[in-house]
Structure formats: structure tokens, C-alpha cells
């Protein structure tokens, strides 16, 4: 079971808004599930911090163990995890809808497929919405910027994700973009 693997790698001992990294990962997976996300995306939600992210340095596995994670969760889910972790946020967030994406691990800039962009936007929304739900401090500090970010991602988000953005962040996130 993947949760046991995540626990074995120490996610239940890494602090994260709302408790531990493991608690956050399971909430993100549950939120994606509530939106009707396909299995690979839900699994990626559960594993999205395996390689760290541009905003969260701790990681559970180094990149040279990608094959190990793929063997446990499937190639499709692992590709989503890598894509999410590889995002150079300053460069890629503003152009996610139709522009270039920069891989922070390789420095490569390229134009990802729309399906990759949609998965990234959906996972970003689930990740960030979970954080602002459980941390009033994060909501106060990042809420306005997050509202703008997710409003920009709106063309890539599912109806369920857009509705959740509206519920958690207010009308602007759901209706801008």
C-alpha cells in the first residue's frame, strides 16, 4: 500500500501546514477524488511531494529513484509527480495555460501537452486549497496571490476544481480568466 511506503519514507515525521506531510498528501488525494479525478491523478496527488517542489524543499526520494516510485504507483502517476515537482514556478506559472514550461531540475524549457497542463493545474489547485483550508496563517499570507494564480489556471481546471476555488477563495478565482 502506497501510504505505508510514504510513512516508511518519513512523511509522517515532516511538518507541514495542518500537521504532517502525510496528512497533507492524503487530504490532497481525497480532494482530487471528490472532484472525480482519474486514478493516476489521484495517486499523483498522494505522492506529489516525493521529489520536493519549488515551494517545499523536503523530499521523500531523490530523482535517481524515479523508477522505484513508478514501479509502486505506475508510470502515468509518476510522470505527473515528476512534472509537478519539476516546475520552476516563477517561470512556468504565468504561462501555464499556453506558454513555455521550465523544468527546474534540467533547465529545459518546452511546451507541454494540454493534458499535462490540466493535471498540473488540478493538482496545484488541490494542493494549495488544502493548505489555505488548514492554515489561517497561510490563507492570510498567500490567499490573494493564490486566488489570482488559480484564476489564471481557470481554463485548465475542471468544473469541480473551479467550484472549490470559489468556495475556498471567493468569486474572483472562479470567474476571472
mmCIF file of C-alpha atoms in Angstrom:
data_model
loop_
_atom_site.group_PDB
_atom_site.id
_atom_site.type_symbol
_atom_site.label_atom_id
_atom_site.label_comp_id
_atom_site.label_asym_id
_atom_site.label_seq_id
_atom_site.Cartn_x
_atom_site.Cartn_y
_atom_site.Cartn_z
ATOM 1 C CA UNK A 1 0.000 0.000 0.000
ATOM 2 C CA UNK A 2 1.398 3.379 -1.010
ATOM 3 C CA UNK A 3 0.510 5.087 2.302
ATOM 4 C CA UNK A 4 2.673 2.563 4.159
ATOM 5 C CA UNK A 5 5.530 3.310 1.736
ATOM 6 C CA UNK A 6 5.087 7.059 2.255
ATOM 7 C CA UNK A 7 5.109 6.540 6.014
ATOM 8 C CA UNK A 8 8.229 4.347 5.746
ATOM 9 C CA UNK A 9 9.968 7.212 3.916
ATOM 10 C CA UNK A 10 9.174 9.558 6.818
ATOM 11 C CA UNK A 11 6.296 11.713 5.578
ATOM 12 C CA UNK A 12 4.533 11.269 8.911
ATOM 13 C CA UNK A 13 7.510 12.988 10.593
ATOM 14 C CA UNK A 14 7.813 16.000 8.260
ATOM 15 C CA UNK A 15 5.961 19.097 9.472
ATOM 16 C CA UNK A 16 3.540 20.664 7.046
ATOM 17 C CA UNK A 17 0.627 23.104 7.411
ATOM 18 C CA UNK A 18 -2.216 21.191 9.003
ATOM 19 C CA UNK A 19 0.008 18.614 10.690
ATOM 20 C CA UNK A 20 2.359 16.364 8.780
ATOM 21 C CA UNK A 21 3.260 15.923 5.140
ATOM 22 C CA UNK A 22 1.469 12.560 5.173
ATOM 23 C CA UNK A 23 -1.744 14.182 6.425
ATOM 24 C CA UNK A 24 -1.482 16.817 3.682
ATOM 25 C CA UNK A 25 -0.851 14.233 0.967
ATOM 26 C CA UNK A 26 -3.867 12.178 1.980
ATOM 27 C CA UNK A 27 -6.077 15.286 2.049
ATOM 28 C CA UNK A 28 -4.916 16.290 -1.446
ATOM 29 C CA UNK A 29 -5.698 12.812 -2.764
ATOM 30 C CA UNK A 30 -9.147 12.935 -1.132
ATOM 31 C CA UNK A 31 -9.883 16.354 -2.618
ATOM 32 C CA UNK A 32 -8.908 15.185 -6.098
ATOM 33 C CA UNK A 33 -11.100 12.127 -5.593
ATOM 34 C CA UNK A 34 -14.039 14.347 -4.601
ATOM 35 C CA UNK A 35 -13.549 16.195 -7.901
ATOM 36 C CA UNK A 36 -13.748 12.941 -9.866
ATOM 37 C CA UNK A 37 -10.077 12.886 -10.876
ATOM 38 C CA UNK A 38 -8.887 9.767 -12.661
ATOM 39 C CA UNK A 39 -6.831 7.237 -10.655
ATOM 40 C CA UNK A 40 -3.384 8.332 -11.921
ATOM 41 C CA UNK A 41 -4.028 11.944 -10.924
ATOM 42 C CA UNK A 42 -5.391 10.946 -7.506
ATOM 43 C CA UNK A 43 -2.307 8.810 -6.907
ATOM 44 C CA UNK A 44 -0.074 11.660 -8.045
ATOM 45 C CA UNK A 45 -1.867 13.857 -5.521
ATOM 46 C CA UNK A 46 -0.940 11.387 -2.808
ATOM 47 C CA UNK A 47 2.681 11.388 -3.982
ATOM 48 C CA UNK A 48 3.167 14.918 -5.310
ATOM 49 C CA UNK A 49 5.926 15.842 -2.835
ATOM 50 C CA UNK A 50 8.132 12.785 -3.428
ATOM 51 C CA UNK A 51 10.795 14.841 -5.228
ATOM 52 C CA UNK A 52 10.114 18.075 -3.361
ATOM 53 C CA UNK A 53 8.718 21.122 -5.126
ATOM 54 C CA UNK A 54 9.855 24.617 -5.947
ATOM 55 C CA UNK A 55 7.993 25.755 -2.821
ATOM 56 C CA UNK A 56 8.683 22.800 -0.490
ATOM 57 C CA UNK A 57 12.258 21.515 -0.396
ATOM 58 C CA UNK A 58 11.923 18.337 1.684
ATOM 59 C CA UNK A 59 11.648 15.246 -0.487
ATOM 60 C CA UNK A 60 10.988 11.563 0.097
ATOM 61 C CA UNK A 61 13.056 10.196 -2.786
ATOM 62 C CA UNK A 62 15.907 11.544 -4.900
ATOM 63 C CA UNK A 63 15.311 11.821 -8.643
ATOM 64 C CA UNK A 64 17.605 8.898 -9.389
ATOM 65 C CA UNK A 65 14.931 6.644 -7.812
ATOM 66 C CA UNK A 66 12.102 7.619 -10.170
ATOM 67 C CA UNK A 67 11.857 4.049 -11.451
ATOM 68 C CA UNK A 68 11.226 2.848 -7.887
ATOM 69 C CA UNK A 69 8.278 5.189 -7.478
ATOM 70 C CA UNK A 70 6.955 4.327 -10.963
ATOM 71 C CA UNK A 71 7.060 0.657 -10.025
ATOM 72 C CA UNK A 72 4.890 1.343 -6.990
ATOM 73 C CA UNK A 73 2.349 3.823 -8.398
ATOM 74 C CA UNK A 74 2.501 3.329 -12.171
ATOM 75 C CA UNK A 75 4.311 5.189 -14.923
ATOM 76 C CA UNK A 76 1.465 7.644 -15.612
ATOM 77 C CA UNK A 77 1.140 8.738 -11.983
ATOM 78 C CA UNK A 78 4.912 9.049 -11.601
ATOM 79 C CA UNK A 79 5.126 11.261 -14.699
ATOM 80 C CA UNK A 80 2.575 13.607 -13.132
ATOM 81 C CA UNK A 81 4.560 13.621 -9.861
ATOM 82 C CA UNK A 82 7.767 14.469 -11.741
ATOM 83 C CA UNK A 83 6.094 17.146 -13.861
ATOM 84 C CA UNK A 84 4.616 18.769 -10.756
ATOM 85 C CA UNK A 85 7.910 18.659 -8.851
ATOM 86 C CA UNK A 86 9.928 19.894 -11.798
ATOM 87 C CA UNK A 87 8.001 23.138 -12.202
ATOM 88 C CA UNK A 88 10.045 26.315 -11.976
ATOM 89 C CA UNK A 89 7.122 28.265 -10.561
ATOM 90 C CA UNK A 90 8.351 31.794 -11.283
ATOM 91 C CA UNK A 91 8.826 30.960 -14.952
ATOM 92 C CA UNK A 92 6.037 28.453 -15.567
ATOM 93 C CA UNK A 93 3.030 29.568 -13.511
ATOM 94 C CA UNK A 94 2.374 32.755 -15.520
ATOM 95 C CA UNK A 95 2.450 30.868 -18.845
ATOM 96 C CA UNK A 96 0.901 27.537 -17.863
ATOM 97 C CA UNK A 97 -2.240 27.921 -19.966
ATOM 98 C CA UNK A 98 -0.492 28.173 -23.332
ATOM 99 C CA UNK A 99 3.165 29.064 -22.942
ATOM 100 C CA UNK A 100 6.508 27.530 -22.097
ATOM 101 C CA UNK A 101 7.223 25.381 -19.060
ATOM 102 C CA UNK A 102 10.640 25.287 -17.399
ATOM 103 C CA UNK A 103 11.882 22.123 -15.717
ATOM 104 C CA UNK A 104 13.801 23.287 -12.636
ATOM 105 C CA UNK A 105 15.768 20.038 -12.453
ATOM 106 C CA UNK A 106 17.120 20.080 -16.025
ATOM 107 C CA UNK A 107 16.745 23.739 -17.003
ATOM 108 C CA UNK A 108 14.888 22.605 -20.131
ATOM 109 C CA UNK A 109 12.085 24.860 -21.394
ATOM 110 C CA UNK A 110 9.384 23.304 -23.575
ATOM 111 C CA UNK A 111 5.693 23.370 -24.432
ATOM 112 C CA UNK A 112 3.884 20.583 -22.532
ATOM 113 C CA UNK A 113 0.791 18.831 -23.824
ATOM 114 C CA UNK A 114 -2.577 20.200 -22.721
ATOM 115 C CA UNK A 115 -3.260 17.050 -20.670
ATOM 116 C CA UNK A 116 -0.071 17.660 -18.663
ATOM 117 C CA UNK A 117 -1.083 21.273 -18.081
ATOM 118 C CA UNK A 118 -4.557 20.226 -16.926
ATOM 119 C CA UNK A 119 -3.140 17.678 -14.482
ATOM 120 C CA UNK A 120 -0.688 20.242 -13.158
ATOM 121 C CA UNK A 121 -3.381 22.893 -12.699
ATOM 122 C CA UNK A 122 -5.746 20.461 -10.982
ATOM 123 C CA UNK A 123 -3.030 19.161 -8.656
ATOM 124 C CA UNK A 124 -1.869 22.702 -7.884
ATOM 125 C CA UNK A 125 -5.411 23.733 -7.004
ATOM 126 C CA UNK A 126 -5.896 20.722 -4.710
ATOM 127 C CA UNK A 127 -2.519 21.245 -3.049
ATOM 128 C CA UNK A 128 -2.900 24.951 -2.444
ATOM 129 C CA UNK A 129 -6.555 24.833 -1.436
ATOM 130 C CA UNK A 130 -5.741 22.213 1.179
ATOM 131 C CA UNK A 131 -3.028 24.419 2.652
ATOM 132 C CA UNK A 132 -5.186 27.532 2.937
ATOM 133 C CA UNK A 133 -8.042 25.485 4.403
ATOM 134 C CA UNK A 134 -5.932 24.134 7.260
ATOM 135 C CA UNK A 135 -3.705 27.146 7.881
ATOM 136 C CA UNK A 136 -5.248 30.548 8.572
ATOM 137 C CA UNK A 137 -1.712 31.962 8.556
ATOM 138 C CA UNK A 138 -1.090 30.651 5.019
ATOM 139 C CA UNK A 139 -4.501 31.910 3.916
ATOM 140 C CA UNK A 140 -3.742 35.404 5.237
ATOM 141 C CA UNK A 141 -0.288 35.458 3.683
ATOM 142 C CA UNK A 142 -0.942 33.771 0.311
ATOM 143 C CA UNK A 143 -4.703 33.862 -0.244
ATOM 144 C CA UNK A 144 -4.838 36.831 -2.618
ATOM 145 C CA UNK A 145 -1.919 35.607 -4.715
ATOM 146 C CA UNK A 146 -3.344 32.119 -4.795
ATOM 147 C CA UNK A 147 -6.721 33.452 -5.879
ATOM 148 C CA UNK A 148 -5.002 35.230 -8.792
ATOM 149 C CA UNK A 149 -2.890 32.183 -9.680
ATOM 150 C CA UNK A 150 -5.846 29.811 -9.793
ATOM 151 C CA UNK A 151 -7.933 32.348 -11.694
ATOM 152 C CA UNK A 152 -5.204 32.255 -14.336
ATOM 153 C CA UNK A 153 -5.370 28.451 -14.391
ATOM 154 C CA UNK A 154 -9.175 28.511 -14.777
ATOM 155 C CA UNK A 155 -9.221 27.355 -18.442
ATOM 156 C CA UNK A 156 -7.362 24.203 -17.377
ATOM 157 C CA UNK A 157 -9.380 23.372 -14.254
ATOM 158 C CA UNK A 158 -12.325 21.005 -14.025
ATOM 159 C CA UNK A 159 -15.699 22.415 -13.067
ATOM 160 C CA UNK A 160 -15.377 20.795 -9.642
ATOM 161 C CA UNK A 161 -11.981 22.435 -9.048
ATOM 162 C CA UNK A 162 -13.272 25.841 -10.184
ATOM 163 C CA UNK A 163 -16.243 25.490 -7.841
ATOM 164 C CA UNK A 164 -13.933 24.608 -4.946
ATOM 165 C CA UNK A 165 -11.737 27.626 -5.698
ATOM 166 C CA UNK A 166 -14.843 29.791 -5.462
ATOM 167 C CA UNK A 167 -15.915 28.196 -2.169
ATOM 168 C CA UNK A 168 -12.494 28.487 -0.554
ATOM 169 C CA UNK A 169 -11.085 31.687 -2.081
ATOM 170 C CA UNK A 170 -14.093 33.659 -3.257
ATOM 171 C CA UNK A 171 -15.700 34.614 -6.540
ATOM 172 C CA UNK A 172 -12.630 36.143 -8.172
ATOM 173 C CA UNK A 173 -10.832 32.799 -8.509
ATOM 174 C CA UNK A 174 -13.818 31.168 -10.161
ATOM 175 C CA UNK A 175 -14.853 33.945 -12.517
ATOM 176 C CA UNK A 176 -11.632 35.618 -13.612
ATOM 177 C CA UNK A 177 -9.534 34.419 -16.507
#
